[in-house]
Amino acid sequence: MSITETFFTESAHFAGKHVHLAVTGSVAAYKACELLRAFKKAGLYVSVTVSTGAQHFVQPKLFEALGAIPVYTDSFGGTEDCFAHLEPGTRAQVFVVAPASANAIASLAQGRCDRLFAAQALAYAGPLVIAPAMNPKMYAHPALQQNLKTLSERGVMIVKPQTGVSACGDEGEGRLAHLAEIFWTSLKALALQDMTGLDVLITLGPTREHWDSVRFLSNPSSGRMGMSLALASWMRGAKVHLVQGPGVEFPTPQDFQVVPVQTAKEMYQAARELWPSMDIGMFCAAVADFSPVPYQNGKSKFKKQGVTGPFQLTLQRNPDILLELANDRRPSQKILAFAAETTPDMESLVNLAQEKCKQKHADLLVANRVNPEETTFGSLNNQVCVVNAKGCGEIWPLLNKTEVAWRLCTWLLQA
Ligand code: CTP
């Protein structure tokens, strides 16, 4: 999934906010263009400063062409406005340095204002996000690490680099973080932190139930709704714990705790272990309700030779993860359930949703129609009906899943 198609680029949630992006001298400077495009797609205003170091790799004109207004360069005292160093501080709601070179990080840590972007950062009182990118040896150096520690203690949000092969061929930690993570962290800096201190468990994706060593029963769940909820909760300050079914391959922020599982039984075990220390459970997974009794204990491949007509698989019930955990909840724990139903229309979905919300002891239940003509699985948008434990229900308009997730978090906090 490209950065411009990632979660929250389609959302109007942050539209109209202003981000200032400082691009400093690193081979990864070209990636800042994609970051700018993602911000623009999400409806943000973007101004940019391209440092002299960054201009060795990428031209300021490129940022202008992609819609940044204005684009500052390092020509302090040139033809530019003599108050250019104060401008982002009066307009921007988040200041992002990506990529942040070792030199840029030293300037920021020491409060130097020898270059325009550093002076702009010094004159800026809002949230600062930095995404380091450099050679792994430079990144590991104690001087650099000390500067990062200083910044972190000052409240700067640091998007740690990835481990891998850097442009020079050296291997280790130093590659610019995944652009999606820098994008989401910048949005997090803009969001109200009304879920701070909450631990959120989210089950997502399908499960796979093998009936021989190579074949399984499953469903087309993409995990997109669960991931939207995870990101919305995290942006609002929650600590996120994912129990994730197979085939869900979205990048996640590095501080998500992710437990990958295959089967419903594994999902149940993982969720059960986490549940006592959670404040909220969001049960989005499309769990297989039945698993086949596997052929030869699942150790061999079933051969079709000799089978001429229909043959039978024997199915057994899987644990109902949500129900088991709901039966074992503390009164303060909140539960968000989902329901997938085939109904003739949205109105009849409301009755089924109210029934299921009671059955599952949930605080809130979101029902989707999964009629053959619907494209709920994997789609960007979704029309849902939402009911609460008191019996109130609403049909929401067709919305982007990230917007559905944001609203659900708000409802759950009030439930
Ligand atoms: N769920 C679960 N474990 C299961 C089955 C479902 O945790 N074994 C959760 C889902 O994640 C969802 C809710 O229960 O939050 C409802 O799932 P749904 O598939 O709509 O209903 P089921 O309970 O499976 O019942 P049915 O398929 O008969 O409608």
Coordinates of C-alpha atoms and ligand atoms in Angstrom, one line a residue:
M1 CA 0.0 0.0 0.0
S2 CA 1.6 3.3 -1.0
I3 CA 1.8 6.2 1.5
T4 CA -0.8 8.3 -0.3
E5 CA -3.3 5.4 -0.1
T6 CA -2.6 4.6 3.5
F7 CA -5.0 5.0 6.5
F8 CA -6.2 8.5 7.2
T9 CA -5.1 10.0 3.8
E10 CA -8.8 9.6 2.7
S11 CA -10.1 11.0 5.9
A12 CA -11.3 14.6 6.3
H13 CA -10.6 14.4 10.0
F14 CA -7.5 16.6 10.0
A15 CA -8.4 18.7 6.9
G16 CA -7.6 22.4 7.3
K17 CA -4.8 21.8 9.9
H18 CA -1.3 23.2 9.1
V19 CA 1.8 21.1 9.1
H20 CA 5.3 22.6 8.6
L21 CA 7.7 20.1 7.1
A22 CA 11.5 20.6 7.4
V23 CA 13.6 18.5 5.0
T24 CA 17.2 18.1 6.0
G25 CA 20.3 16.6 4.4
S26 CA 19.9 12.9 3.9
V27 CA 19.6 10.6 0.9
A28 CA 16.1 10.0 2.1
A29 CA 15.2 13.6 1.4
Y30 CA 13.3 12.6 -1.8
K31 CA 10.9 10.6 0.4
A32 CA 9.7 13.8 2.0
C33 CA 7.9 14.5 -1.3
E34 CA 5.7 11.5 -0.8
L35 CA 5.0 12.6 2.8
L36 CA 4.0 16.0 1.5
R37 CA 1.6 14.3 -0.9
A38 CA 0.0 12.3 1.9
F39 CA -0.5 15.4 4.0
K40 CA -2.1 17.2 1.0
K41 CA -4.4 14.3 0.2
A42 CA -5.6 14.4 3.8
G43 CA -6.5 18.1 3.3
L44 CA -3.7 19.6 5.4
Y45 CA -2.0 22.9 4.6
V46 CA 1.7 22.3 4.2
S47 CA 4.6 24.7 4.3
V48 CA 8.2 23.4 3.8
T49 CA 11.7 24.3 4.6
V50 CA 14.4 22.6 2.5
S51 CA 17.8 22.9 4.2
T52 CA 21.0 23.5 2.2
G53 CA 22.0 19.9 2.9
A54 CA 18.7 18.6 1.5
Q55 CA 19.1 20.7 -1.6
H56 CA 22.0 18.5 -2.6
F57 CA 19.4 15.7 -3.1
V58 CA 16.2 17.4 -4.0
Q59 CA 15.1 20.8 -5.4
P60 CA 12.8 23.2 -3.5
K61 CA 10.8 23.7 -6.7
L62 CA 9.6 20.1 -6.4
F63 CA 7.9 20.8 -3.1
E64 CA 6.3 23.9 -4.6
A65 CA 5.0 21.9 -7.5
L66 CA 3.5 19.4 -5.1
G67 CA 1.5 22.2 -3.4
A68 CA 3.6 23.3 -0.4
I69 CA 3.1 27.1 0.3
P70 CA 5.5 28.6 1.0
V71 CA 8.7 26.7 0.5
Y72 CA 11.6 28.3 2.5
T73 CA 15.2 27.7 1.7
D74 CA 18.2 28.3 3.9
S75 CA 19.0 31.7 2.3
F76 CA 18.7 33.6 5.6
G77 CA 19.1 37.3 4.8
G78 CA 18.7 36.7 1.1
T79 CA 15.6 37.9 -0.8
E80 CA 13.3 36.1 1.7
D81 CA 11.2 37.7 4.3
C82 CA 13.4 38.7 7.2
F83 CA 10.9 37.1 9.6
A84 CA 10.8 33.8 7.8
H85 CA 12.2 32.1 10.9
L86 CA 9.1 33.1 12.9
E87 CA 6.4 32.2 10.4
P88 CA 5.8 28.5 11.0
G89 CA 5.6 29.3 14.7
T90 CA 2.6 31.5 14.0
R91 CA 0.8 29.2 11.6
A92 CA 1.7 25.5 11.9
Q93 CA 0.0 23.2 14.4
V94 CA 2.7 20.5 14.1
F95 CA 6.4 20.8 13.0
V96 CA 7.8 17.7 11.3
V97 CA 11.5 17.2 10.5
A98 CA 11.8 14.3 8.0
P99 CA 14.3 13.2 7.3
A100 CA 16.3 14.5 10.2
S101 CA 20.1 14.3 9.6
A102 CA 22.6 13.9 12.4
N103 CA 23.5 17.6 12.0
A104 CA 19.8 18.6 12.2
I105 CA 19.3 16.6 15.4
A106 CA 22.4 18.2 17.0
S107 CA 21.1 21.7 16.0
L108 CA 17.6 20.9 17.5
A109 CA 19.1 19.4 20.7
Q110 CA 21.4 22.3 21.3
G111 CA 18.9 25.0 20.3
R112 CA 21.2 26.4 17.6
C113 CA 19.8 28.6 15.0
D114 CA 22.6 28.6 12.4
R115 CA 20.2 27.4 9.7
L116 CA 16.7 28.5 8.9
F117 CA 14.8 25.3 9.8
A118 CA 16.6 25.2 13.2
A119 CA 15.7 28.9 13.9
Q120 CA 12.1 28.1 12.9
A121 CA 12.0 25.2 15.3
L122 CA 13.5 27.3 18.1
A123 CA 10.8 29.9 17.5
Y124 CA 8.1 27.2 17.5
A125 CA 6.2 26.3 20.7
G126 CA 3.9 23.5 19.3
P127 CA 4.5 19.7 18.9
L128 CA 7.7 18.7 17.2
V129 CA 8.0 15.3 15.3
I130 CA 11.4 14.1 14.1
A131 CA 12.3 11.2 11.9
P132 CA 16.0 10.5 11.9
A133 CA 17.7 9.0 8.8
M134 CA 21.4 8.3 8.5
N135 CA 24.2 5.7 8.3
P136 CA 23.8 3.1 11.1
K137 CA 27.2 3.8 12.6
M138 CA 26.3 7.5 12.9
Y139 CA 22.9 6.6 14.3
A140 CA 24.5 4.3 17.0
H141 CA 27.0 7.0 18.0
P142 CA 26.6 8.0 21.7
A143 CA 26.7 11.7 20.8
L144 CA 23.7 11.2 18.4
Q145 CA 21.8 9.0 20.9
Q146 CA 22.4 11.6 23.7
N147 CA 20.9 14.3 21.4
L148 CA 17.9 12.1 20.8
K149 CA 17.5 11.5 24.5
T150 CA 17.6 15.2 25.2
L151 CA 14.9 15.8 22.6
S152 CA 12.8 13.0 23.8
E153 CA 13.0 14.3 27.4
R154 CA 11.8 17.7 26.0
G155 CA 8.7 16.0 24.7
V156 CA 9.7 15.7 21.0
M157 CA 8.1 12.8 19.3
I158 CA 10.8 10.6 17.7
V159 CA 9.8 8.2 14.9
K160 CA 12.6 5.7 15.2
P161 CA 14.4 4.6 12.0
Q162 CA 14.0 1.1 10.5
T163 CA 16.7 -1.6 10.6
G164 CA 17.9 -2.6 7.1
V165 CA 20.5 -1.8 4.4
S166 CA 21.1 1.9 4.2
A167 CA 22.0 3.8 0.9
C168 CA 25.7 3.3 1.5
G169 CA 25.4 -0.4 1.9
D170 CA 25.9 -0.6 5.6
E171 CA 23.4 -2.7 7.5
G172 CA 21.7 -1.7 10.8
E173 CA 19.3 0.9 12.3
G174 CA 19.3 4.1 10.4
R175 CA 16.9 3.9 7.4
L176 CA 14.1 6.5 7.5
A177 CA 11.0 5.0 9.3
H178 CA 8.1 3.8 7.1
L179 CA 6.5 7.0 5.7
A180 CA 3.1 5.9 6.9
E181 CA 4.4 5.9 10.5
I182 CA 5.8 9.5 10.1
F183 CA 2.4 10.6 8.6
W184 CA 0.4 9.0 11.4
T185 CA 2.7 10.3 14.2
S186 CA 2.2 13.8 12.8
L187 CA -1.6 13.4 12.9
K188 CA -1.3 12.0 16.4
A189 CA 0.5 15.2 17.4
L190 CA -2.7 17.1 16.2
A191 CA -5.2 14.9 18.0
L192 CA -6.8 15.4 21.4
Q193 CA -5.2 12.8 23.7
D194 CA -8.5 11.6 25.2
M195 CA -7.5 7.9 25.3
T196 CA -4.2 8.4 27.2
G197 CA -3.6 5.7 29.8
L198 CA -6.0 3.2 28.2
D199 CA -4.9 -0.2 27.1
V200 CA -6.9 -1.4 24.1
L201 CA -7.1 -5.0 22.8
I202 CA -8.1 -5.4 19.2
T203 CA -8.8 -8.7 17.4
L204 CA -8.6 -8.3 13.6
G205 CA -8.5 -10.1 10.3
P206 CA -9.7 -13.6 9.5
T207 CA -8.7 -16.9 11.1
R208 CA -7.6 -20.0 9.2
E209 CA -8.8 -23.4 10.1
H210 CA -6.8 -26.1 8.4
W211 CA -8.4 -29.4 7.3
D212 CA -5.2 -30.9 6.0
S213 CA -1.6 -29.8 5.9
V214 CA -2.1 -27.4 3.0
R215 CA -5.8 -26.5 2.9
F216 CA -7.9 -24.3 5.2
L217 CA -11.3 -22.7 5.7
S218 CA -11.2 -18.9 6.0
N219 CA -12.9 -15.6 4.9
P220 CA -11.9 -12.5 3.0
S221 CA -11.6 -10.2 6.0
S222 CA -8.7 -7.7 5.3
G223 CA -8.4 -6.3 8.9
R224 CA -8.9 -2.8 7.6
M225 CA -11.6 -1.9 10.1
G226 CA -9.6 -3.2 13.0
M227 CA -6.5 -1.4 11.8
S228 CA -8.5 1.9 11.5
L229 CA -9.7 1.4 15.1
A230 CA -6.1 0.7 16.2
L231 CA -4.7 3.8 14.6
A232 CA -7.6 6.0 15.9
S233 CA -7.1 4.7 19.4
W234 CA -3.3 5.2 19.2
M235 CA -3.5 8.7 17.8
R236 CA -5.8 9.6 20.7
G237 CA -3.2 8.3 23.2
A238 CA -4.1 4.7 23.9
K239 CA -1.6 1.8 24.0
V240 CA -2.6 -0.7 21.3
H241 CA -2.4 -4.5 21.5
L242 CA -3.3 -6.3 18.3
V243 CA -4.2 -10.0 18.1
Q244 CA -4.0 -10.3 14.3
G245 CA -5.1 -13.0 12.0
P246 CA -3.2 -14.2 8.9
G247 CA -2.8 -12.1 5.8
V248 CA -3.1 -8.7 7.6
E249 CA 0.0 -7.0 6.4
F250 CA -0.4 -3.3 7.1
P251 CA 2.6 -1.5 8.5
T252 CA 2.0 -0.5 12.2
P253 CA 3.6 2.1 14.4
Q254 CA 6.6 0.6 16.3
D255 CA 4.9 0.9 19.7
F256 CA 2.0 -1.4 18.8
Q257 CA 2.2 -4.7 20.4
V258 CA 1.3 -7.3 17.8
V259 CA 0.5 -11.0 18.4
P260 CA 0.2 -12.8 15.1
V261 CA -2.1 -15.9 15.1
Q262 CA -3.6 -18.3 12.6
T263 CA -6.6 -20.1 14.2
A264 CA -9.6 -19.1 16.3
K265 CA -8.2 -21.1 19.2
E266 CA -4.8 -19.3 19.0
M267 CA -6.7 -16.0 18.8
Y268 CA -8.7 -16.9 21.9
Q269 CA -5.5 -17.9 23.8
A270 CA -3.7 -14.7 22.9
A271 CA -6.7 -12.5 23.7
R272 CA -7.4 -14.3 26.9
E273 CA -3.8 -13.7 28.2
L274 CA -4.0 -9.9 27.4
W275 CA -7.6 -9.3 28.6
P276 CA -7.1 -8.9 32.4
S277 CA -4.8 -5.9 31.9
M278 CA -7.0 -4.2 29.2
D279 CA -9.4 -1.3 29.6
I280 CA -11.1 -1.8 26.3
G281 CA -11.7 -4.8 24.0
M282 CA -12.5 -4.2 20.3
F283 CA -13.5 -7.5 18.7
C284 CA -13.3 -6.9 15.0
A285 CA -11.9 -10.2 13.8
A286 CA -13.9 -12.3 11.4
V287 CA -13.4 -15.4 13.5
A288 CA -14.3 -18.8 12.0
D289 CA -17.0 -20.2 14.2
F290 CA -16.1 -23.8 13.2
S291 CA -12.9 -25.7 12.5
P292 CA -12.7 -28.9 10.6
V293 CA -11.4 -32.1 12.3
P294 CA -8.1 -32.2 10.4
Y295 CA -7.2 -35.1 8.2
Q296 CA -4.4 -37.2 9.8
N297 CA -4.0 -34.5 12.5
G298 CA -3.2 -31.9 9.8
K299 CA 0.2 -33.5 9.2
S300 CA -0.5 -34.8 5.7
K301 CA -2.0 -33.7 2.5
F302 CA -5.4 -35.2 1.7
K303 CA -5.3 -37.1 -1.7
K304 CA -8.3 -36.7 -4.0
Q305 CA -7.6 -40.1 -5.7
G306 CA -10.5 -42.4 -5.0
V307 CA -13.0 -39.6 -4.2
T308 CA -15.5 -39.6 -7.0
G309 CA -18.5 -37.9 -5.4
P310 CA -19.2 -35.5 -2.5
F311 CA -17.3 -36.1 0.7
Q312 CA -17.7 -34.6 4.1
L313 CA -15.6 -32.6 6.5
T314 CA -16.6 -32.7 10.2
L315 CA -16.8 -29.3 11.8
Q316 CA -16.5 -28.5 15.5
R317 CA -17.4 -25.3 17.3
N318 CA -14.6 -22.8 18.0
P319 CA -14.6 -20.7 21.2
D320 CA -16.6 -17.5 20.9
I321 CA -13.8 -15.2 21.9
L322 CA -15.9 -12.1 22.5
L323 CA -18.5 -13.9 24.6
E324 CA -15.9 -15.8 26.7
L325 CA -14.1 -12.6 27.6
A326 CA -17.3 -10.6 28.1
N327 CA -18.4 -13.2 30.6
D328 CA -15.2 -12.6 32.5
R329 CA -15.0 -8.8 32.4
R330 CA -14.4 -6.3 35.2
P331 CA -17.2 -3.7 35.3
S332 CA -14.9 -1.0 34.2
Q333 CA -13.8 -2.8 31.0
K334 CA -15.6 -1.7 27.8
I335 CA -16.4 -3.9 24.9
L336 CA -17.0 -3.0 21.2
A337 CA -18.4 -5.8 19.2
F338 CA -19.1 -6.2 15.5
A339 CA -21.7 -8.2 13.6
A340 CA -21.8 -9.3 10.0
E341 CA -25.4 -10.0 8.8
T342 CA -27.3 -10.6 5.7
T343 CA -30.4 -8.5 5.8
P344 CA -32.8 -7.0 3.2
D345 CA -32.1 -3.4 4.3
M346 CA -30.3 -1.3 6.9
E347 CA -33.5 -0.9 9.0
S348 CA -33.8 -4.6 9.7
L349 CA -30.1 -4.6 10.6
V350 CA -30.9 -2.4 13.6
N351 CA -33.1 -5.1 15.2
L352 CA -30.5 -7.9 14.7
A353 CA -27.8 -5.6 16.0
Q354 CA -29.7 -4.8 19.2
E355 CA -30.3 -8.5 19.8
K356 CA -26.7 -9.4 19.2
C357 CA -25.4 -6.5 21.4
K358 CA -27.4 -8.0 24.4
Q359 CA -26.3 -11.6 23.6
K360 CA -22.6 -10.6 23.5
H361 CA -22.8 -8.4 26.6
A362 CA -21.2 -5.6 24.6
D363 CA -21.3 -1.8 25.4
L364 CA -21.5 -1.0 21.7
L365 CA -22.1 -3.1 18.6
V366 CA -21.5 -2.2 15.0
A367 CA -23.4 -4.1 12.4
N368 CA -22.4 -4.5 8.7
R369 CA -24.4 -6.0 5.9
V370 CA -22.5 -8.8 4.2
N371 CA -25.1 -9.5 1.5
P372 CA -23.5 -10.9 -1.7
E373 CA -23.9 -7.5 -3.5
E374 CA -22.1 -5.6 -0.6
T375 CA -18.3 -5.0 -0.6
T376 CA -17.8 -4.7 3.1
F377 CA -14.7 -6.9 3.2
G378 CA -11.6 -4.9 2.3
S379 CA -13.4 -1.8 1.2
L380 CA -12.4 1.7 2.1
N381 CA -15.9 2.8 3.0
N382 CA -18.6 1.3 5.1
Q383 CA -22.2 1.9 6.0
V384 CA -22.9 0.6 9.5
C385 CA -25.6 0.7 12.1
V386 CA -24.4 1.2 15.7
V387 CA -26.3 0.2 18.8
N388 CA -25.5 0.5 22.5
A389 CA -26.4 -1.6 25.5
K390 CA -29.2 0.7 26.4
G391 CA -31.0 -0.2 23.2
C392 CA -30.3 3.1 21.3
G393 CA -29.4 2.7 17.6
E394 CA -28.3 4.8 14.7
I395 CA -27.7 4.2 11.0
W396 CA -24.6 6.0 9.9
P397 CA -24.1 7.3 6.3
L398 CA -21.5 5.7 4.0
L399 CA -18.2 6.7 5.6
N400 CA -14.5 6.0 5.3
K401 CA -13.6 3.3 7.7
T402 CA -11.1 5.6 9.5
E403 CA -14.0 8.0 10.1
V404 CA -16.2 5.2 11.4
A405 CA -13.3 4.2 13.8
W406 CA -12.9 7.7 15.1
R407 CA -16.6 8.1 15.8
L408 CA -16.7 4.6 17.5
C409 CA -13.8 5.6 19.9
T410 CA -15.8 8.7 20.8
W411 CA -19.0 6.7 21.4
L412 CA -17.1 4.1 23.4
L413 CA -15.5 6.7 25.7
Q414 CA -19.1 8.0 26.4
A415 CA -20.7 4.5 26.8
Ligands
CTP1 N1 -16.7 -13.3 17.5 C1 -15.7 -13.9 18.3 N2 -15.4 -15.2 18.3 C2 -16.2 -16.0 17.5 C3 -17.2 -15.5 16.6 C4 -17.4 -14.1 16.7 O1 -15.0 -13.1 19.0 N3 -15.9 -17.3 17.4 C5 -17.0 -11.9 17.6 C6 -16.7 -11.1 16.3 O2 -15.3 -10.6 16.4 C7 -17.7 -10.0 16.4 C8 -18.9 -10.7 17.1 O3 -18.4 -11.8 17.8 O4 -17.3 -8.9 17.2 C9 -20.0 -11.1 16.2 O5 -19.5 -11.9 15.2 P1 -20.5 -12.5 14.0 O6 -19.7 -13.3 13.1 O7 -21.4 -11.4 13.5 O8 -21.5 -13.4 14.8 P2 -21.4 -14.7 15.5 O9 -21.2 -14.5 17.0 O10 -20.2 -15.5 14.9 O11 -22.7 -15.4 15.2 P3 -23.4 -15.8 13.8 O12 -22.3 -16.0 12.8 O13 -24.2 -17.0 14.1 O14 -24.2 -14.6 13.4

